[in-house]
Coordinates of C-alpha atoms and ligand atoms in Angstrom, one line a residue:
M1 CA -0.3 0.0 0.1
A2 CA 1.4 3.8 -0.7
K3 CA 2.8 5.5 2.7
K4 CA 0.9 8.1 3.4
V5 CA 2.5 11.5 4.4
V6 CA 0.5 13.6 5.9
V7 CA 2.5 17.8 5.5
V8 CA 0.8 20.5 8.3
G9 CA 0.9 23.7 7.4
G10 CA 0.4 25.8 3.6
G11 CA 3.5 28.3 4.1
S12 CA 7.1 28.0 2.5
G13 CA 8.7 25.1 4.2
G14 CA 4.9 22.7 3.9
L15 CA 4.6 23.4 -0.1
V16 CA 8.4 22.2 0.1
T17 CA 8.3 19.3 1.2
A18 CA 5.1 18.6 -0.1
R19 CA 6.1 18.9 -3.9
M20 CA 8.9 17.3 -3.1
V21 CA 7.9 14.3 -2.2
Q22 CA 5.3 13.7 -4.3
T23 CA 6.8 15.0 -7.7
E24 CA 9.8 13.0 -7.1
A25 CA 8.0 10.2 -6.4
R26 CA 5.7 10.1 -9.7
R27 CA 9.4 11.2 -11.2
L28 CA 10.8 7.5 -9.7
G29 CA 7.2 5.5 -10.6
K30 CA 6.5 4.8 -6.8
D31 CA 2.9 5.6 -5.1
I32 CA 3.0 8.1 -2.2
D33 CA 0.3 9.0 -0.7
V34 CA 0.8 13.3 0.3
T35 CA -2.2 15.7 1.3
L36 CA -1.2 19.4 2.7
I37 CA -3.0 20.8 6.0
S38 CA -3.1 24.3 5.7
A39 CA -5.0 26.6 7.9
S40 CA -5.6 29.4 5.2
E41 CA -6.7 28.8 1.4
K42 CA -3.3 31.6 0.9
H43 CA 0.1 31.0 -0.2
Y44 CA 1.5 33.8 1.3
M45 CA 5.5 35.3 -0.4
P46 CA 5.7 37.2 2.8
P47 CA 9.0 39.6 1.4
L48 CA 6.5 41.3 -0.7
F49 CA 4.7 42.5 2.1
S50 CA 7.3 45.6 1.4
E51 CA 7.1 46.0 -1.8
V52 CA 3.1 46.3 -0.3
A53 CA 4.1 48.5 1.6
L54 CA 6.2 50.8 -0.5
G55 CA 3.1 50.9 -2.9
T56 CA 4.6 48.3 -5.8
A57 CA 2.5 45.2 -5.5
S58 CA -1.0 45.2 -4.6
P59 CA -1.5 43.2 -1.8
E60 CA -3.0 40.4 -4.4
E61 CA -0.1 39.7 -5.5
T62 CA 1.1 38.6 -2.6
W63 CA -0.8 35.4 -2.6
A64 CA -1.9 32.6 -4.5
P65 CA -4.2 29.3 -3.3
I66 CA -2.4 27.0 -2.4
K67 CA -5.2 24.3 -3.8
G68 CA -3.5 25.6 -7.1
A69 CA -0.3 22.7 -5.9
E70 CA -3.1 19.3 -6.5
Q71 CA -3.5 20.6 -10.2
A72 CA 0.3 21.6 -9.7
Y73 CA 1.9 19.7 -8.5
G74 CA -0.5 16.0 -8.0
F75 CA -0.4 16.2 -4.4
K76 CA -4.1 17.0 -2.1
V77 CA -4.9 20.4 0.0
V78 CA -7.6 20.3 2.9
I79 CA -7.9 23.8 4.4
D80 CA -8.6 23.4 7.4
P81 CA -6.2 23.8 10.5
V82 CA -5.3 20.9 13.2
K83 CA -6.2 20.6 16.4
T84 CA -4.2 18.0 17.9
F85 CA -1.3 16.1 16.6
D86 CA -1.4 12.7 18.2
L87 CA 2.1 11.6 16.9
K88 CA 2.0 8.0 19.5
G89 CA -1.0 6.9 16.9
Q90 CA 0.4 8.5 13.4
K91 CA -2.8 10.9 13.8
V92 CA -3.9 14.4 13.4
V93 CA -7.1 15.9 14.2
T94 CA -8.4 19.1 12.1
E95 CA -10.7 21.7 14.1
G96 CA -13.4 20.7 11.3
G97 CA -12.7 16.9 13.1
K98 CA -11.5 14.9 10.4
T99 CA -8.7 12.6 11.1
F100 CA -5.9 12.2 8.6
E101 CA -3.0 8.8 9.5
Y102 CA -0.2 9.1 8.5
D103 CA 3.3 7.0 8.1
F104 CA 5.5 9.4 7.8
L105 CA 4.3 13.1 9.2
T106 CA 6.1 17.2 8.4
I107 CA 5.6 20.1 10.2
A108 CA 5.4 24.2 9.1
L109 CA 3.7 26.5 11.2
G110 CA 5.6 29.4 10.6
T111 CA 5.6 31.2 13.9
A112 CA 3.7 33.1 15.8
Y113 CA 3.4 37.4 16.7
G114 CA 3.9 37.9 20.3
W115 CA 2.8 42.0 19.4
S116 CA 1.2 41.6 23.5
D117 CA 4.6 40.9 25.3
Y118 CA 5.8 44.3 25.8
K119 CA 3.8 47.1 26.7
G120 CA 2.6 49.9 23.9
L121 CA 4.0 47.7 21.2
D122 CA 0.6 46.3 20.2
K123 CA -1.0 49.6 20.0
Y124 CA 1.5 51.8 18.2
G125 CA 3.6 52.0 14.5
V126 CA 3.3 49.8 11.9
H127 CA 4.9 47.1 9.8
N128 CA 4.5 45.2 7.1
Y129 CA 4.3 41.8 9.1
T130 CA 0.8 40.8 7.5
E131 CA -1.0 41.3 4.1
E132 CA -3.7 43.7 6.4
G133 CA -0.1 45.5 8.4
A134 CA 1.2 46.2 4.7
V135 CA -1.6 47.7 3.6
E136 CA -1.6 50.7 6.9
M137 CA 1.7 51.0 6.4
Q138 CA 1.6 51.9 3.0
K139 CA -1.1 54.5 3.7
A140 CA 0.9 55.5 7.8
L141 CA 4.7 55.9 4.4
Y142 CA 2.5 58.6 2.5
E143 CA 1.0 60.3 4.5
F144 CA 4.3 60.7 6.7
K145 CA 5.3 64.7 7.2
G146 CA 8.2 63.7 10.8
K147 CA 11.8 64.0 11.2
K148 CA 12.4 59.8 13.0
I149 CA 11.7 57.4 11.8
V150 CA 13.0 54.2 14.1
F151 CA 13.0 50.4 12.7
L152 CA 12.0 48.8 16.2
V153 CA 13.3 44.7 16.8
P154 CA 12.8 44.5 20.0
E155 CA 13.8 40.4 20.6
L156 CA 16.3 38.6 18.9
P157 CA 16.0 36.0 16.6
F158 CA 13.0 37.9 14.9
R159 CA 11.7 36.7 11.4
C160 CA 14.1 37.7 7.9
G161 CA 17.3 38.8 9.9
I162 CA 17.6 41.0 7.3
Y163 CA 14.0 43.1 6.9
P164 CA 15.1 46.2 8.4
G165 CA 18.5 46.9 6.6
E166 CA 16.9 46.1 4.1
M167 CA 13.6 48.5 4.2
A168 CA 15.5 51.3 6.4
M169 CA 17.4 51.5 2.4
N170 CA 14.2 51.5 0.5
I171 CA 13.2 53.2 3.2
R172 CA 15.5 56.5 2.6
A173 CA 14.9 56.4 -1.7
Y174 CA 11.6 56.5 -1.0
Y175 CA 11.3 59.7 0.4
E176 CA 14.9 60.7 -1.2
T177 CA 12.8 61.1 -4.2
R178 CA 10.6 62.6 -2.7
G179 CA 13.2 65.9 -1.1
M180 CA 12.7 65.0 2.4
M181 CA 15.1 63.4 4.5
P182 CA 13.8 62.1 8.0
E183 CA 16.5 61.0 10.2
I184 CA 15.7 57.4 10.3
T185 CA 17.2 54.2 12.8
V186 CA 17.8 50.6 13.2
L187 CA 17.4 49.4 16.6
F188 CA 18.6 46.2 17.5
P189 CA 18.5 44.8 21.5
Q190 CA 22.0 43.0 20.7
E191 CA 24.4 43.0 18.2
A192 CA 22.9 41.4 15.0
M193 CA 24.3 41.4 11.7
R194 CA 27.9 40.6 13.1
A195 CA 26.4 37.7 14.7
G196 CA 23.8 36.5 12.3
L197 CA 25.2 37.2 9.3
G198 CA 28.9 37.2 9.3
E199 CA 31.5 39.4 9.0
G200 CA 31.2 39.8 5.5
L201 CA 27.5 41.1 4.8
A202 CA 27.9 43.1 7.8
E203 CA 30.5 44.9 6.9
F204 CA 28.9 45.8 3.5
F205 CA 25.3 47.1 5.8
G206 CA 27.5 48.8 7.8
R207 CA 29.2 50.4 4.0
R208 CA 24.9 51.4 2.8
F209 CA 23.8 52.5 5.9
M210 CA 27.1 54.9 5.9
R211 CA 26.2 55.9 2.8
N212 CA 22.2 56.4 2.9
H213 CA 22.3 58.2 6.5
I214 CA 21.2 55.3 8.2
R215 CA 22.3 54.9 12.1
Y216 CA 22.8 51.7 13.8
E217 CA 22.2 51.0 17.3
P218 CA 22.6 47.9 18.6
G219 CA 23.1 47.1 22.4
F220 CA 20.0 48.4 23.6
E221 CA 19.1 45.9 25.9
E222 CA 15.9 45.3 27.1
L223 CA 12.3 46.4 25.7
I224 CA 10.8 48.5 28.9
E225 CA 7.6 50.6 26.6
V226 CA 6.3 51.3 24.0
T227 CA 4.4 55.0 23.7
E228 CA 2.7 57.2 21.7
N229 CA 5.9 59.3 20.7
K230 CA 8.9 57.0 22.6
V231 CA 10.8 53.7 22.7
I232 CA 11.7 53.1 26.3
T233 CA 14.6 51.4 26.0
K234 CA 16.6 49.7 29.7
K235 CA 19.6 52.0 27.7
G236 CA 17.8 54.9 26.6
E237 CA 15.0 56.2 24.8
Y238 CA 14.6 56.8 21.2
E239 CA 11.9 59.5 20.2
Y240 CA 9.6 58.9 17.2
D241 CA 7.1 60.4 14.9
L242 CA 7.2 56.6 12.3
L243 CA 7.8 53.9 14.4
I244 CA 8.5 50.5 12.2
K245 CA 8.4 47.8 14.0
S246 CA 9.1 43.4 13.9
P247 CA 7.5 41.5 15.7
P248 CA 8.9 39.5 18.9
S249 CA 8.8 35.9 17.6
R250 CA 6.3 33.3 19.5
L251 CA 5.9 29.0 19.0
P252 CA 2.8 29.2 17.3
K253 CA -0.7 28.6 19.9
V254 CA -1.1 25.0 18.5
L255 CA 2.3 23.7 18.7
A256 CA 2.9 24.3 22.5
D257 CA -1.0 23.3 23.1
N258 CA 0.0 19.7 21.7
G259 CA 3.6 19.9 23.6
L260 CA 5.7 20.8 20.8
A261 CA 7.5 23.0 22.4
H262 CA 11.3 23.0 22.8
P263 CA 11.9 22.7 26.6
G264 CA 15.4 24.7 26.4
D265 CA 13.3 28.5 25.1
K266 CA 9.2 28.4 24.8
R267 CA 9.3 30.7 21.8
W268 CA 10.5 28.1 19.8
S269 CA 9.7 23.7 18.9
V270 CA 11.6 21.0 19.3
V271 CA 13.5 19.2 16.5
T272 CA 16.8 17.2 16.7
G273 CA 20.0 16.1 13.7
P274 CA 20.9 17.1 10.9
L275 CA 17.3 15.5 9.5
F276 CA 15.4 17.4 11.5
Q277 CA 13.7 15.1 13.4
H278 CA 11.6 15.1 15.7
P279 CA 13.5 14.1 18.8
E280 CA 11.9 10.7 19.9
Y281 CA 9.2 10.6 16.9
K282 CA 11.5 10.0 13.5
N283 CA 8.8 9.7 10.9
V284 CA 7.6 13.7 12.5
Y285 CA 9.9 16.2 11.1
L286 CA 9.8 19.5 12.1
V287 CA 10.7 22.1 9.5
G288 CA 9.0 25.0 9.8
E289 CA 10.6 28.2 11.1
H290 CA 9.6 27.1 14.6
A291 CA 12.3 24.1 13.8
M292 CA 15.2 27.2 13.1
P293 CA 16.6 28.5 16.1
P294 CA 17.1 25.2 18.4
V295 CA 19.9 23.8 15.3
G296 CA 21.4 27.0 14.4
L297 CA 19.8 28.3 11.6
M298 CA 18.0 31.5 10.6
T299 CA 14.2 32.7 11.3
A300 CA 14.0 32.7 7.2
G301 CA 12.4 31.3 4.4
V302 CA 15.7 30.2 2.1
P303 CA 16.7 27.8 5.8
I304 CA 13.3 26.3 5.5
H305 CA 13.0 25.0 2.0
N306 CA 17.1 23.5 2.9
A307 CA 15.5 21.9 5.6
A308 CA 12.5 21.0 4.0
V309 CA 14.7 19.5 1.1
I310 CA 16.3 17.0 3.3
A311 CA 13.0 16.1 5.0
A312 CA 11.9 15.2 2.1
S313 CA 14.2 13.3 0.7
S314 CA 14.5 11.5 4.6
I315 CA 11.2 10.7 3.9
L316 CA 11.4 9.3 -0.1
N317 CA 14.7 6.8 1.5
D318 CA 12.8 5.2 4.0
A319 CA 8.7 5.3 1.6
L320 CA 10.9 3.9 -1.4
G321 CA 13.4 2.0 0.7
G322 CA 16.5 4.0 -0.9
Y323 CA 16.7 8.2 -2.0
L324 CA 20.0 10.0 -1.8
I325 CA 19.3 12.9 0.8
P326 CA 21.5 15.7 0.0
S327 CA 24.2 17.7 2.8
Y328 CA 22.6 21.2 4.0
A329 CA 22.9 24.0 0.4
P330 CA 24.5 27.3 0.9
T331 CA 21.8 30.0 1.0
L332 CA 21.8 32.4 -0.8
C333 CA 19.6 35.5 1.0
V334 CA 18.7 38.2 -1.9
G335 CA 17.3 41.4 -0.6
H336 CA 17.7 45.1 -2.7
S337 CA 17.4 48.7 -1.6
Y338 CA 15.0 50.3 -4.2
E339 CA 16.8 49.5 -7.1
S340 CA 19.8 47.2 -6.3
G341 CA 20.0 43.7 -5.4
F342 CA 22.3 42.6 -3.0
A343 CA 23.2 39.0 -2.8
G344 CA 24.0 37.0 0.5
N345 CA 25.3 33.7 0.5
C346 CA 25.6 31.0 3.8
E347 CA 27.4 27.6 4.1
F348 CA 27.1 25.7 6.3
W349 CA 27.7 22.8 8.3
W350 CA 26.7 20.2 11.1
I351 CA 28.1 20.2 14.1
P352 CA 27.7 17.2 16.1
E353 CA 28.6 17.6 19.3
E354 CA 26.4 20.8 19.7
G355 CA 23.5 19.7 18.4
K356 CA 24.2 23.3 15.1
W357 CA 24.7 23.8 12.1
G358 CA 27.6 26.1 11.6
H359 CA 27.7 28.6 9.3
A360 CA 29.6 31.5 7.5
C361 CA 28.5 34.6 5.5
Y362 CA 29.5 37.1 2.8
T363 CA 28.8 38.5 -0.2
V364 CA 28.9 37.8 -3.4
A365 CA 27.1 39.5 -5.8
T366 CA 25.3 43.7 -5.8
G367 CA 23.4 44.9 -8.3
P368 CA 20.2 45.1 -10.4
I369 CA 20.4 41.5 -11.8
V370 CA 20.0 41.0 -8.1
R371 CA 16.6 42.9 -7.7
M372 CA 15.5 40.8 -11.5
M373 CA 16.5 37.3 -9.9
K374 CA 14.5 38.0 -6.5
D375 CA 11.6 39.5 -8.0
S376 CA 11.9 36.3 -10.7
F377 CA 11.5 34.2 -8.5
Y378 CA 9.2 35.4 -5.9
R379 CA 6.3 35.7 -9.1
G380 CA 7.4 32.2 -10.6
W381 CA 7.5 30.8 -7.2
L382 CA 3.6 31.7 -7.0
D383 CA 2.6 31.8 -10.0
A384 CA 3.0 28.2 -10.4
L385 CA 0.4 27.9 -7.9
R386 CA -2.3 29.9 -10.5
Ligands
FAD1 C1 8.1 41.2 5.7 C2 8.9 39.3 5.4 C3 10.2 39.9 4.6 C4 10.7 38.3 4.6 N1 11.5 38.3 3.7 C5 12.5 37.1 3.3 C6 13.2 37.1 2.3 O1 13.8 37.6 2.5 N2 13.6 35.9 1.6 C7 13.7 35.2 3.6 O2 14.2 33.5 3.1 N3 12.3 34.7 3.9 C8 12.2 36.3 4.7 N4 11.2 36.5 5.1 C9 10.6 35.2 5.9 C10 9.7 34.1 5.5 O3 9.0 34.2 4.8 C11 9.1 33.0 6.0 O4 10.3 32.6 7.7 C12 9.2 31.7 6.1 O5 7.4 32.6 5.4 C13 8.4 30.3 6.7 O6 8.1 29.8 6.7 P1 7.6 28.5 7.1 O7 6.8 27.5 6.4 O8 7.5 27.6 8.7 O9 5.8 29.3 7.9 P2 4.9 30.4 7.1 O10 4.7 30.8 5.2 O11 4.6 31.5 7.6 O12 3.4 29.2 6.7 C14 2.9 28.7 7.8 C15 1.5 27.6 7.7 O13 1.6 27.5 8.5 C16 -0.5 27.1 8.7 N5 -0.7 26.7 9.9 C17 -0.8 27.8 11.0 N6 -1.6 27.6 12.0 C18 -2.2 26.2 11.7 C19 -3.0 25.0 11.5 N7 -3.2 24.8 13.3 N8 -3.4 24.2 10.4 C20 -2.8 23.9 9.3 N9 -2.3 25.0 9.0 C21 -1.5 25.7 9.7 C22 -0.4 28.9 8.1 O14 -1.9 29.1 7.4 C23 0.6 28.9 6.8 O15 -0.3 28.1 5.1 C24 10.1 37.5 5.4 C25 8.9 37.4 6.2 C26 8.2 38.5 5.9 C27 6.8 38.5 7.0

């Protein structure tokens, strides 16, 4: 009988896993039954939320229907949030009351946003971390007449480490061409660029910040409160006319409710080893953003893509009785500031004694063609589902 593979989550990690298991099995003439279960009919490409905020993309352009994967890749898609993970019984149960049994399970549920975990953070400021947020931010940027813009990262690690640097440069360009020169400050609780991206990329950002007159201020240590016009931290206060905020990452509630929180840090999920498996149930893979920090990886779509390829290969190996499991690929992280793009490459190696991936990053290319690469990748990815 065909092995049953259930994938929970219809974002980056879920789509890559389901797509690879189904299409590879079909190509090899093998029968595998893949079902992807998602809470939302929308499969987002979240980096495009930044384009919505800048006015260069419509909200509709940021997503494609995940149901489109049925025709494009041949696996089943069910829209119904999962409520219960029964790992011992090898089944998941949805809020709609449906039970799905599996031989292999992959979980990729992104991250939840802990806006209300700091006083005032949920009330003040704008963000483009959701489709709705991006629409509000577009209006706020257009109507802005003030002098001080503050980017606030309340905690590390946070979703998409290059975001504030990349967006700060875009915001500089946004106002420069309108004859406005607001003061732009990027606030981090600790030194983040060097730690997360390595020396080469941190130097690149340093040069770009200098050229764009962006103040990079790491080291406020702890966020105390956000008020109507101030960010109050342990190390000082920062006035703003416009606050652009990143969310603190929190474990999706369904994972916490089902005992899948990481014992060392409850913001993340359990996960172990270079194959991204559950510590006890080796037929369960965790490849969402919630599983990246415990194994030393960044909270972004590119590492998740690589993790999903490894999980899919491991499933194919067990289900088909032999399939090459690739080593973790280098990740090309691509960003842009207005018309020009930049690509940083990170190489990874597994460190068994630490149970984590080590990494080294460097800048490989900058220029308009990199921005073109980025746009084509995002839009082609979504167009395949339409
Ligand atoms: C503004 C912004 C810019 C970014 N830029 C970049 C970038 O340039 N490069 C990069 O690599 N990454 C970037 N990222 C990060 C990247 O988008 C995420 O890391 C990635 O999408 C996370 O993948 P995931 O599969 O873990 O979760 P997601 O893509 O968030 O998907 C989670 C899925 O789980 C589903 N779900 C939730 N609860 C349930 C449930 N109970 N049952 C079933 N399904 C459920 C949701 O509906 C969703 O389909 C950016 C993110 C943002 C917000």
